[in-house]
XYZ file of C-alpha atoms in Angstrom:
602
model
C 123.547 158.722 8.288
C 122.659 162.053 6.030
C 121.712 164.952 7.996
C 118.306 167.022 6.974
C 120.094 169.361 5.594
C 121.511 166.099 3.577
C 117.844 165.173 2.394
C 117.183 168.476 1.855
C 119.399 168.709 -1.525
C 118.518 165.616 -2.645
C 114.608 166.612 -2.863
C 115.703 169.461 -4.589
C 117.433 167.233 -6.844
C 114.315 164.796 -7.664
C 113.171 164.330 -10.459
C 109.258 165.858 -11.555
C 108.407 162.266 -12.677
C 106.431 159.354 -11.758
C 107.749 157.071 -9.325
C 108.272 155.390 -5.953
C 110.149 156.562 -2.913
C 111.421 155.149 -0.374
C 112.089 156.085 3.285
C 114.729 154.867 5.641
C 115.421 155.021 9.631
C 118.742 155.743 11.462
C 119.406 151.676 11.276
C 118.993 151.567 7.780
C 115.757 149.732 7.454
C 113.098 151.057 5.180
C 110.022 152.559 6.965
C 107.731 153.909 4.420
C 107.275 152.971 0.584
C 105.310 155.992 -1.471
C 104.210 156.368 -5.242
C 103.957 159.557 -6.848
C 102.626 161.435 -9.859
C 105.552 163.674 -9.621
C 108.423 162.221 -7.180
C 109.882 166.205 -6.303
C 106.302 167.326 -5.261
C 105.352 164.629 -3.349
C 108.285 163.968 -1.335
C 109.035 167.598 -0.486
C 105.410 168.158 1.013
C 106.426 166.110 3.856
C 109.236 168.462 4.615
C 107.375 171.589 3.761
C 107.010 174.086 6.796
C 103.403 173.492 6.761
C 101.251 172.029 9.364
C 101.653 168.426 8.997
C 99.142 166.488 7.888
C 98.638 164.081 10.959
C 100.113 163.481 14.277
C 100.958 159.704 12.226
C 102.591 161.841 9.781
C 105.090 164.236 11.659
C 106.299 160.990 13.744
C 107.462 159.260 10.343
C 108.606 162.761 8.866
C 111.186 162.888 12.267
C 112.451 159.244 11.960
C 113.248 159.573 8.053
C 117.831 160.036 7.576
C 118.087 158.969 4.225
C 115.422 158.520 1.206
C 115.955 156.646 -2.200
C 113.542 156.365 -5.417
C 113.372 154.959 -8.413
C 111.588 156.300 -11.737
C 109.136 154.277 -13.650
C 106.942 155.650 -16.816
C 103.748 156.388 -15.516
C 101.612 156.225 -12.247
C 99.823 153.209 -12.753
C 103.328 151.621 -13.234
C 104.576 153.509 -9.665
C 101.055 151.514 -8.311
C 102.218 148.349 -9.284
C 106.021 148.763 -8.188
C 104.665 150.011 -4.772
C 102.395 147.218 -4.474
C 105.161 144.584 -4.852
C 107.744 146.801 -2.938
C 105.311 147.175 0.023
C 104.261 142.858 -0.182
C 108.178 142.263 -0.046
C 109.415 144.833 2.508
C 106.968 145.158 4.709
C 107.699 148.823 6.393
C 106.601 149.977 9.590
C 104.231 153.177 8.372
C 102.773 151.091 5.147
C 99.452 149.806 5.160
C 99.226 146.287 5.816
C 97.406 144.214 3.577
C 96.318 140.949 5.986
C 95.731 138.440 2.613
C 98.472 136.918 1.462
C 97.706 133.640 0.549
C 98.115 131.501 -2.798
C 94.729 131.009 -4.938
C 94.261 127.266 -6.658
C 93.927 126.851 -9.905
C 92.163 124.010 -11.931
C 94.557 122.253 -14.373
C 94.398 120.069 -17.617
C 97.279 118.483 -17.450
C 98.991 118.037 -20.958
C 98.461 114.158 -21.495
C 96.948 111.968 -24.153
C 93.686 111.387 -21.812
C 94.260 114.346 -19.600
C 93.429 114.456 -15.271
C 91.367 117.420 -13.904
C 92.584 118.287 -10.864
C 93.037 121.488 -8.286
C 96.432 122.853 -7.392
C 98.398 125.662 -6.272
C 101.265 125.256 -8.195
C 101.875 126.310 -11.424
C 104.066 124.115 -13.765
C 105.469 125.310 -17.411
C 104.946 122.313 -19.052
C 102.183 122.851 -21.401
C 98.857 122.246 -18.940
C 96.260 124.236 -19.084
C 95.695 126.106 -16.287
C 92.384 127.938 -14.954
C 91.671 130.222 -12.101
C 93.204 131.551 -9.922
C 89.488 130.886 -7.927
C 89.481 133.014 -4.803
C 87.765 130.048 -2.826
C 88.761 126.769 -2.137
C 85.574 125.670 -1.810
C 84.238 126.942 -5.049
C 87.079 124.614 -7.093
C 86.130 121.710 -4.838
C 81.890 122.475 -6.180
C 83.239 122.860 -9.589
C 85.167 119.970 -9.670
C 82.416 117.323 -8.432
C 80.276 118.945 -10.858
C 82.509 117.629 -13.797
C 83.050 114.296 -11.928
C 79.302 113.737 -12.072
C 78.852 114.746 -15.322
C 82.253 113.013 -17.384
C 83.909 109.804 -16.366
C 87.554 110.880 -16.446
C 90.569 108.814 -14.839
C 92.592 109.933 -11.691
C 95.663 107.545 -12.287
C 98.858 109.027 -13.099
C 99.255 106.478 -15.693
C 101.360 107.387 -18.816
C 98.632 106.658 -21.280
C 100.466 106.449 -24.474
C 98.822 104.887 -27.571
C 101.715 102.260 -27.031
C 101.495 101.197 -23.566
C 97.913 100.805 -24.215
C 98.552 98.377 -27.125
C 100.822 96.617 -25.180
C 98.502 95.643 -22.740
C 100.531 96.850 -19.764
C 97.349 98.340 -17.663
C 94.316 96.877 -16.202
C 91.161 98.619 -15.146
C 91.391 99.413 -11.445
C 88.184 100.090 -9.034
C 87.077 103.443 -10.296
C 86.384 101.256 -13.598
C 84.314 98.632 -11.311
C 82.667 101.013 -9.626
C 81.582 103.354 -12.843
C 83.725 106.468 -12.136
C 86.235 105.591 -15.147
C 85.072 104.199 -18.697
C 88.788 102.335 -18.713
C 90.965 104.244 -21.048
C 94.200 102.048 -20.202
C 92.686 99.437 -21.715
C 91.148 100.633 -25.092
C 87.333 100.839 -23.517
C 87.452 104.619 -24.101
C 88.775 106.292 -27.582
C 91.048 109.432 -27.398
C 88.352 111.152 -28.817
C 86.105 110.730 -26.854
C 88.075 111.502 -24.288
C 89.107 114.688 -25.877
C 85.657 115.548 -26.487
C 84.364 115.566 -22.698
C 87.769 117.047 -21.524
C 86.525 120.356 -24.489
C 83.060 120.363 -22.634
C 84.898 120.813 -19.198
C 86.659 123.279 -20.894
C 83.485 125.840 -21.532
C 82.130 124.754 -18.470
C 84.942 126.161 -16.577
C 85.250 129.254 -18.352
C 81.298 129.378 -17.578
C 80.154 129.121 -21.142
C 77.165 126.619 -19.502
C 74.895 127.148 -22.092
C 77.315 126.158 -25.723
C 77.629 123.229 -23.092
C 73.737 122.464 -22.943
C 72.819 122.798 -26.303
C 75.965 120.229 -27.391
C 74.268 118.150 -24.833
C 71.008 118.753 -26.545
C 72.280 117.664 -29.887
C 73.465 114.772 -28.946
C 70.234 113.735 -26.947
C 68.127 114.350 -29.959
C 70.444 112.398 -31.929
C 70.219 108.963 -30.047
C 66.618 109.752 -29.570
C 66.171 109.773 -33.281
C 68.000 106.380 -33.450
C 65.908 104.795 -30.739
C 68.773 104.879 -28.442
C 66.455 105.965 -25.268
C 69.309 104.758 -22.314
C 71.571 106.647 -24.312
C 69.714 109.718 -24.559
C 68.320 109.517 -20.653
C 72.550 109.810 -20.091
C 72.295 112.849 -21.902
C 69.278 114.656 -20.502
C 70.438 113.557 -16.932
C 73.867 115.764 -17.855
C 71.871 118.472 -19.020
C 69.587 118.446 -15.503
C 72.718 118.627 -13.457
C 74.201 121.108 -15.604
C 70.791 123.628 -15.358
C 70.604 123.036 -11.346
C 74.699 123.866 -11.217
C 73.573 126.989 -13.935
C 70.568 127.826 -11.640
C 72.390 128.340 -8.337
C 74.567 130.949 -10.300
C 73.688 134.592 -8.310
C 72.576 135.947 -12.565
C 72.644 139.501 -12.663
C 72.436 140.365 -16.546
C 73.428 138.208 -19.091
C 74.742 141.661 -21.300
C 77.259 142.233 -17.873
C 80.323 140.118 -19.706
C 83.773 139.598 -18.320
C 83.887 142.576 -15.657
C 85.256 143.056 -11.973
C 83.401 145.027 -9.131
C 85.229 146.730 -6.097
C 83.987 148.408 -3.027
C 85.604 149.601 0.204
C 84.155 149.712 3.666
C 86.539 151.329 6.516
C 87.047 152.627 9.800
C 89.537 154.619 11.597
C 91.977 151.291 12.131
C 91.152 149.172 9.020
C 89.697 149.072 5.336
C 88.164 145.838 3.593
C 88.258 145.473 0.008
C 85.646 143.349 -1.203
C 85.759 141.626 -4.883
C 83.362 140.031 -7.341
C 84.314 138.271 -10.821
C 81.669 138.269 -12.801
C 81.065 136.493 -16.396
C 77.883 136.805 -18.470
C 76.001 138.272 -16.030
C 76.989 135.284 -13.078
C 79.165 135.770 -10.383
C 81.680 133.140 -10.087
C 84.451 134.316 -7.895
C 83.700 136.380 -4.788
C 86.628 137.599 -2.395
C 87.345 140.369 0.586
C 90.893 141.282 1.652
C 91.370 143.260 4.955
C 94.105 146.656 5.081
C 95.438 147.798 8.246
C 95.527 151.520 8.073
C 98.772 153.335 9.661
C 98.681 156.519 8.262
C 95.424 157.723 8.481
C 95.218 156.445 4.145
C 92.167 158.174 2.437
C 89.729 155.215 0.773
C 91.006 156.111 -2.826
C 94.710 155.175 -2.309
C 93.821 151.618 -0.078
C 90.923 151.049 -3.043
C 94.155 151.262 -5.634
C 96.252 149.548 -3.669
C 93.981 146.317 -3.380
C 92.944 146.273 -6.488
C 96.282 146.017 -7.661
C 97.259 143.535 -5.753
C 93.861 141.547 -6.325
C 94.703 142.092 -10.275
C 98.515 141.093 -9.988
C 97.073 137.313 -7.878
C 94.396 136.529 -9.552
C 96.091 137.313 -13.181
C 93.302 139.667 -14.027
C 92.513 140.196 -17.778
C 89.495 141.993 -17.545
C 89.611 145.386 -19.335
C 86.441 146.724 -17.050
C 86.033 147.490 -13.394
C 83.246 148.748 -11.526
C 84.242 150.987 -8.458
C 82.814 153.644 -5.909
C 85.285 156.039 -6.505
C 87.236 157.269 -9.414
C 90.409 155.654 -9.747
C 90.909 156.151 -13.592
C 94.250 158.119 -12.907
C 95.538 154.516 -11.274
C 94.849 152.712 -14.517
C 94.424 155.048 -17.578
C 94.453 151.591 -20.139
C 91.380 150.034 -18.106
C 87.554 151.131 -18.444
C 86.360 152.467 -14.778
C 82.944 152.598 -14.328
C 81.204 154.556 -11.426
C 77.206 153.321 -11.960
C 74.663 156.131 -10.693
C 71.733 153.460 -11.626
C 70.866 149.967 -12.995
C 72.591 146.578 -12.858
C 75.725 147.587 -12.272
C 75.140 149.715 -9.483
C 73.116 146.453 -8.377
C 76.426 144.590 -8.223
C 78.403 147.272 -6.782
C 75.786 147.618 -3.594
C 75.962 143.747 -3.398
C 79.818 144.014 -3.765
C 79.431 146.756 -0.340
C 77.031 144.517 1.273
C 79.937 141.399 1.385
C 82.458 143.995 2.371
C 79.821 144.973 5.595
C 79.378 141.456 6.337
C 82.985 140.563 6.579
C 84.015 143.898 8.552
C 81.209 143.055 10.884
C 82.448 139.598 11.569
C 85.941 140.446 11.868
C 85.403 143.258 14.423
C 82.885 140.912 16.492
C 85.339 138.152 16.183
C 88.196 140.794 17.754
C 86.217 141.880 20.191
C 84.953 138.484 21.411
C 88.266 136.352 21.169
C 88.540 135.661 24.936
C 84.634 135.047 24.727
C 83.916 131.947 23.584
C 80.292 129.676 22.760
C 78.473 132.923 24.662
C 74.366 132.557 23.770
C 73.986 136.177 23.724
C 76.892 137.290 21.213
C 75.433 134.506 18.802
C 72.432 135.561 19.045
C 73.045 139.687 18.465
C 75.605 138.026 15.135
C 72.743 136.748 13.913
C 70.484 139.923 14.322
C 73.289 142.071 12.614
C 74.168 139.803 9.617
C 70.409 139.173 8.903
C 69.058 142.362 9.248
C 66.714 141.633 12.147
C 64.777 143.725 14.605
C 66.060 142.031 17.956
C 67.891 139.110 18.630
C 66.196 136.217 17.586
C 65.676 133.699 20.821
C 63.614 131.681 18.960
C 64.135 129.956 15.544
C 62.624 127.265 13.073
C 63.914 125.509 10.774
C 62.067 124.053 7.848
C 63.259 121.081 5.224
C 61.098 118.697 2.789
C 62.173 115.334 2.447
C 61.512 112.603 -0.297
C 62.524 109.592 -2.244
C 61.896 109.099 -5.730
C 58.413 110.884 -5.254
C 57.564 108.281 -2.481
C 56.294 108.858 0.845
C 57.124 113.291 0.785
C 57.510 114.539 4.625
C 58.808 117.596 5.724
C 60.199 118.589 9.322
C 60.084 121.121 11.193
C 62.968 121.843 13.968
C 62.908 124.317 16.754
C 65.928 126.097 18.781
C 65.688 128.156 21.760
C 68.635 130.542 22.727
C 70.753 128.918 20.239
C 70.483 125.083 21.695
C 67.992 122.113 19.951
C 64.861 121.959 21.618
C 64.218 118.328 20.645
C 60.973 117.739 22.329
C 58.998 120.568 19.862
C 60.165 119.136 17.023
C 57.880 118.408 14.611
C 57.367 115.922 11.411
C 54.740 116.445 8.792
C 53.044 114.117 6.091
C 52.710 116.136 2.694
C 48.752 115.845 2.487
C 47.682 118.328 -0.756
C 50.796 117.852 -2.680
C 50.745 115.053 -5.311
C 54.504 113.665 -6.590
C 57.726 115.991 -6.224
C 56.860 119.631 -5.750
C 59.435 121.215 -3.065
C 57.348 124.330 -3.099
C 54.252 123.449 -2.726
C 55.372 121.283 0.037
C 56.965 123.585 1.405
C 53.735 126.218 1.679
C 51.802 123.962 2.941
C 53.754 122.908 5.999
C 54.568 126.349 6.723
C 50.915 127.609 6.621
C 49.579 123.968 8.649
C 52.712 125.238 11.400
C 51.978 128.577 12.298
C 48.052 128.351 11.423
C 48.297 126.023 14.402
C 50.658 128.506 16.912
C 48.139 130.649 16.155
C 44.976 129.160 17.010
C 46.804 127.694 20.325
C 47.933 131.212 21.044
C 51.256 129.798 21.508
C 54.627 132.128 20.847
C 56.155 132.510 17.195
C 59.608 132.521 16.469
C 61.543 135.756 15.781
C 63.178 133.789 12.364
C 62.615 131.274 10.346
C 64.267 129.411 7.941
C 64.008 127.660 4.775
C 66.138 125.018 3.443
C 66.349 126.296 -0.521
C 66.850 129.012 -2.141
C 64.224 132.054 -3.946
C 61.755 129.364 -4.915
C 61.416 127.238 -1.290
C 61.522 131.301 0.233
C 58.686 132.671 -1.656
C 56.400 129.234 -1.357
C 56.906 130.003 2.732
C 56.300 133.554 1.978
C 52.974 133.273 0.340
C 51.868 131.100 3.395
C 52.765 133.630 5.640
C 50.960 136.405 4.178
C 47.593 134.015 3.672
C 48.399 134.022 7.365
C 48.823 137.823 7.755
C 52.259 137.415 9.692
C 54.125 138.800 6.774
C 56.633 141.869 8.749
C 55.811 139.935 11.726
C 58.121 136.736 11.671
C 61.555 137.352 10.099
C 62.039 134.900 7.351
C 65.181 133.709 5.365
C 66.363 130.937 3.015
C 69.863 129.311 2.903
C 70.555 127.492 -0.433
C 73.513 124.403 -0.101
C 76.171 124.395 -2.144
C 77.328 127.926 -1.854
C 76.101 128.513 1.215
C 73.952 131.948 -0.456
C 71.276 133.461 2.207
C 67.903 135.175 0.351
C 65.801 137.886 1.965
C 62.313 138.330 0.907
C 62.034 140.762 -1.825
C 65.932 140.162 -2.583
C 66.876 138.008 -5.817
C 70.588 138.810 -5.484
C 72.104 136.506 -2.120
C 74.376 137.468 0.640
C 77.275 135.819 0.949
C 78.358 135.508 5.008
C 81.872 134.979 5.952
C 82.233 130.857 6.291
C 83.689 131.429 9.712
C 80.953 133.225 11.011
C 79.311 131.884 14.188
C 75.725 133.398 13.060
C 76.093 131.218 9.437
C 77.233 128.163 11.822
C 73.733 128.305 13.991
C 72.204 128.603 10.701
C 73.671 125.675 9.066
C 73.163 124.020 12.047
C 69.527 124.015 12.026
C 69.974 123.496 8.703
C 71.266 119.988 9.090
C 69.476 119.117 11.956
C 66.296 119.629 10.469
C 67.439 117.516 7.315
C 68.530 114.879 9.292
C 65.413 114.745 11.376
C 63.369 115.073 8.222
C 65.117 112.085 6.717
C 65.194 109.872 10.172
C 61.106 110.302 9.395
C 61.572 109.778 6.403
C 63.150 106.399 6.442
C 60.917 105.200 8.998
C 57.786 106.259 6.956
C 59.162 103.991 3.865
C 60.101 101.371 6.685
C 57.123 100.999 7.872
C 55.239 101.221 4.653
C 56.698 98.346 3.238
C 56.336 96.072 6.620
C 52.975 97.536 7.021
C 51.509 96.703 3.887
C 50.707 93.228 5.206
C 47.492 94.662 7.530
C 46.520 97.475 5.865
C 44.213 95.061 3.596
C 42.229 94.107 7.467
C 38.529 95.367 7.160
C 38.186 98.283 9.530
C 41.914 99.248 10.458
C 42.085 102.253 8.572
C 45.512 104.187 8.304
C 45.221 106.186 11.761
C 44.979 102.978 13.480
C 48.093 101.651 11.728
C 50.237 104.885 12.573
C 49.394 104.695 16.277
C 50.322 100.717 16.590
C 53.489 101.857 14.760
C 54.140 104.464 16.839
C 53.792 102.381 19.900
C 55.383 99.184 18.641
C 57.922 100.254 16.205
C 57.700 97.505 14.300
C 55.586 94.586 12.531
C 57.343 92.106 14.984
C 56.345 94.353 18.006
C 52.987 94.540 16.595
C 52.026 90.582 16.341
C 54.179 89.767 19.793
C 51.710 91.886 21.565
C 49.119 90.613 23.387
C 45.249 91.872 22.949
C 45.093 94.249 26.164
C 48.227 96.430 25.138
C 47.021 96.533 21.132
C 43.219 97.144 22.325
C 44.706 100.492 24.485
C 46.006 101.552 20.664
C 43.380 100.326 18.988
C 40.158 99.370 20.853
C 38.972 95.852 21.562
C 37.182 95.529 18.207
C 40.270 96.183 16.142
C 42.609 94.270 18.241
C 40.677 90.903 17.998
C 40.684 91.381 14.173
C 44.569 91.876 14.140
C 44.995 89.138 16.260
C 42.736 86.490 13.765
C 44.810 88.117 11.307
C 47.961 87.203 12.817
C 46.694 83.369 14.047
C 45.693 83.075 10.334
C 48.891 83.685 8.939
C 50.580 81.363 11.389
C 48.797 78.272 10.528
């Protein structure tokens, strides 16, 4: 064990170069890993006579007996060797990043008809691999987009041009079933093959729109042969690909191939948040937590996670937008510090995610031995939505249709976070002809609360809207034609991604997908689209079985929905005797249903 006097000389005998340091306790162990422009400066200011920095600091400075380093060339290369130094060892007195997990990937594998597939483990055998995504979830959207659009295999097959030949495969059930065009078997060439596996390609690296106009091409071709099926498979690609395009949070199309970083703290911790973002879309979205220990200013955790962030996720990118300026970290990369525009647009929405996830975090700590408690729901969902108290009562709205037949909507209502079945509400689609979600979805919102009005009955502190900007500003015109705009908070949760809207707001917030306040929202979310499509099945039920007495002189639709209502059924209906349909109906209309009935019997 060296005495001070020991470490003493050897600062004096540092070298005035970049580097890392490290610190060691009495047993040996390392307790603090530093970088530093220049290794003699920095280490001998924690044995200066000075006042010490921190309380933090002078208990480290007493437990330090010995101290190695090691030079590197510059200070963004003393970042990187920290970084990995800190991930491996772990000391006491280092921040603590609390993310340590391993990203998937999306991988071609190298074969003559090459799988798709997600994985987490690399293999050096010629695939192609793509990612690393930050989200789980995101690869799993991604990859049923492709499965809808190209009919690729999922065998592990060796598909050589021989075995094939040979006859040594048959087609299995995703062939039967129309999930596989049956390359084993010679159905499917290797170029065309090849061809959708290059489209997957540029979808993946988000180049959606050299994928579209291919599509295009090739629509406009078979159209110009008279090949209409063909060309309907084509245009029905290119419609999945612009919804999948559309749910995209765009920013600017000029904003190409560039990372955004901001940093939230406290006295304890520091979150990191992290965007990806190509051709003006966001496609990878990400927050790490840092555990503070000794009182770190924002500039050195920013580095720190963004190093690590780069070093995981294989970062390319040659621009970053920041808060602070960090350009001494990485003199080869372009920082960017917006004071206005588009960028500074993504780096508030960047801060905004990094909010949300402290928020949830520190409610989640401080509620751990709480658990299903109304009241801390209910205050979540006040904080991560921005409203003015917490919001007791909430609606739900979702449209519902098939093929254009028979549109309904529903409305669903909870109270202190639990279903309150019995105010539930479905609605016919009256001034809406064929498949418009947002008309339908104005007009049920204006025919709901024109009615709580003129009852005088209580509104709701939030609503929501299943759908994104579009279903949101359809509800939002309603509500001003209704003057309760500021009056009712409103929101709109799109699927997929899970992305909230605010009025007024075209860029989404992303909520933490353990949060309790997104869970009561998706909840009412779901139960309002499986309410809407209970009605909705029953509506094209009973349409069909209905169909048979609607032609009956003087039982007009109104009469028809009330013997419905009462006895569910076309079989309830003609078992019924005249005194229980004449309470529906009246006398006069049950004697006609009943000649009606006799009529058909004979």
């Amino acid at each position: 064990m060296k005495q001070k006097s020991d470490i003493t000389a050897l600062i004096c005998s540092l070298p005035e170069q970049p580097g890392v340091y490290e610190f060691y306790d009495k047993a040996g162990t390392i307790i603090y890993i530093g970088k530093a422009k220049n290794l003699k400066k920095r280490v001998s200011s924690y044995f200066s006579k000075n006042k010490y920095e921190s309380f933090k600091i002078k208990v480290l400075v007493d437990r330090i007996t010995d101290l190695k380093f090691i030079v590197v060339d510059s200070e963004s290369d003393a970042l990187l060797l920290e970084n990995n130094l800190i991930k491996k060892f772990q000391p006491r007195y280092n921040i603590l990043l609390k993310d340590d997990k391993t990203f998937p990937w999306i991988c071609i594998k190298k074969e003559p008809f090459p799988r798709v597939f997600s994985t987490r483990t690399i293999i050096n055998d010629g695939s192609k691999y793509f990612g690393p995504y930050t989200s789980a979830y995101a690869v799993k959207i991604l990859l049923n987009l492709i499965r809808k659009l190209y009919k690729l295999r999922t065998c592990k097959l060796a598909l050589s041009e021989e075995n094939i030949k040979a006859g040594k495969f048959k087609v299995c059930l995703e062939y039967h079933i129309g999930n596989c065009k049956g390359p084993c078997v010679g159905l499917q060439s290797s170029e065309d093959y090849l061809d959708s596996v290059s489209q997957i390609k540029s979808i993946i690296k988000g180049n959606l729109h050299e994928v579209i106009s291919h599509l295009k091409g090739e629509m406009a071709q078979r159209a110009d042969k008279f090949q209409f099926e063909e060309a309907m498979k084509f245009k029905e690609k290119i419609e999945i690909l612009s919804r999948y395009q559309s749910k995209s949070t765009i920013v600017n199309p000029a904003i190409h191939d560039v990372e955004v970083y901001s940093i939230v703290s406290d006295e304890r911790d520091a979150f990191v948040n992290y965007l990806k973002v190509v051709k003006g879309a966001i496609i990878q979205a990400h927050t790490v937590e840092i555990r503070k220990k000794l009182d770190e200013e924002n500039l050195v955790l920013l580095a720190f996670a963004i190093t690590d962030i780069r070093n995981r996720v294989e970062s390319t990118t040659r621009e970053i937008i920041v808060p602070l300026d960090i350009s001494a970290y990485y003199p080869d990369l372009r920082i960017t510090v917006p004071k206005r525009g588009d960028k500074l647009k993504l780096l508030e929405l960047s801060r905004r995610n990094a909010v949300s996830y402290k928020l949830e975090k520190l409610k989640r700590s401080a509620n751990k031995k709480i658990t299903g408690s109304t009241e801390r729901i209910l205050k979540a969902v006040q904080t991560d939505f921005r409203l003015k108290e917490p919001p007791v009562h909430i609606e739900c709205f979702d449209n519902s249709n098939m093929q254009g037949s028979e549109p309904v909507a529903a409305c669903v209502v909870f109270k202190n976070g639990k279903a309150q079945k019995k105010e539930y509400r479905h609605y016919n689609i009256k001034e809406v002809k064929g498949i418009d979600d947002f008309a339908s979805m104005k007009e049920v919102v204006f025919r709901r609360y024109k009615r709580l009005l003129d009852e005088k009955q209580s509104l709701p502190q939030l609503v929501v809207v299943d759908g994104g900007k579009g279903q949101l500003s359809a509800a939002l015109i309603s509500l001003d034609r209704l003057g309760l705009r500021g009056k009712i908070a409103i929101i709109g949760i799109a699927k997929k991604l899970e992305e909230i809207y605010f009025p007024g707001d075209s860029i989404p917030l992303y909520v933490d997908k353990n949060s309790e306040s997104l869970k009561l929202i998706q909840n009412l979310r779901n139960e309002a689209h499986r309410f809407g499509i209970a009605f909705h099945r029953l509506k094209r039920s009973g349409s069909m079985t209905r169909s048979s007495i609607e032609g009956i002189p003087g039982i007009g639709k109104s009469s028809i929905e009330k013997l419905f209502k009462r006895f569910k059924s076309m079989d309830g209906i003609m078992s019924a005797s005249t005194d229980e349909l004449s309470t529906e109906v009246g006398l006069s209309r049950a004697r006609k249903i009943e000649d009606f009935i006799q009529k058909k019997d004979r």
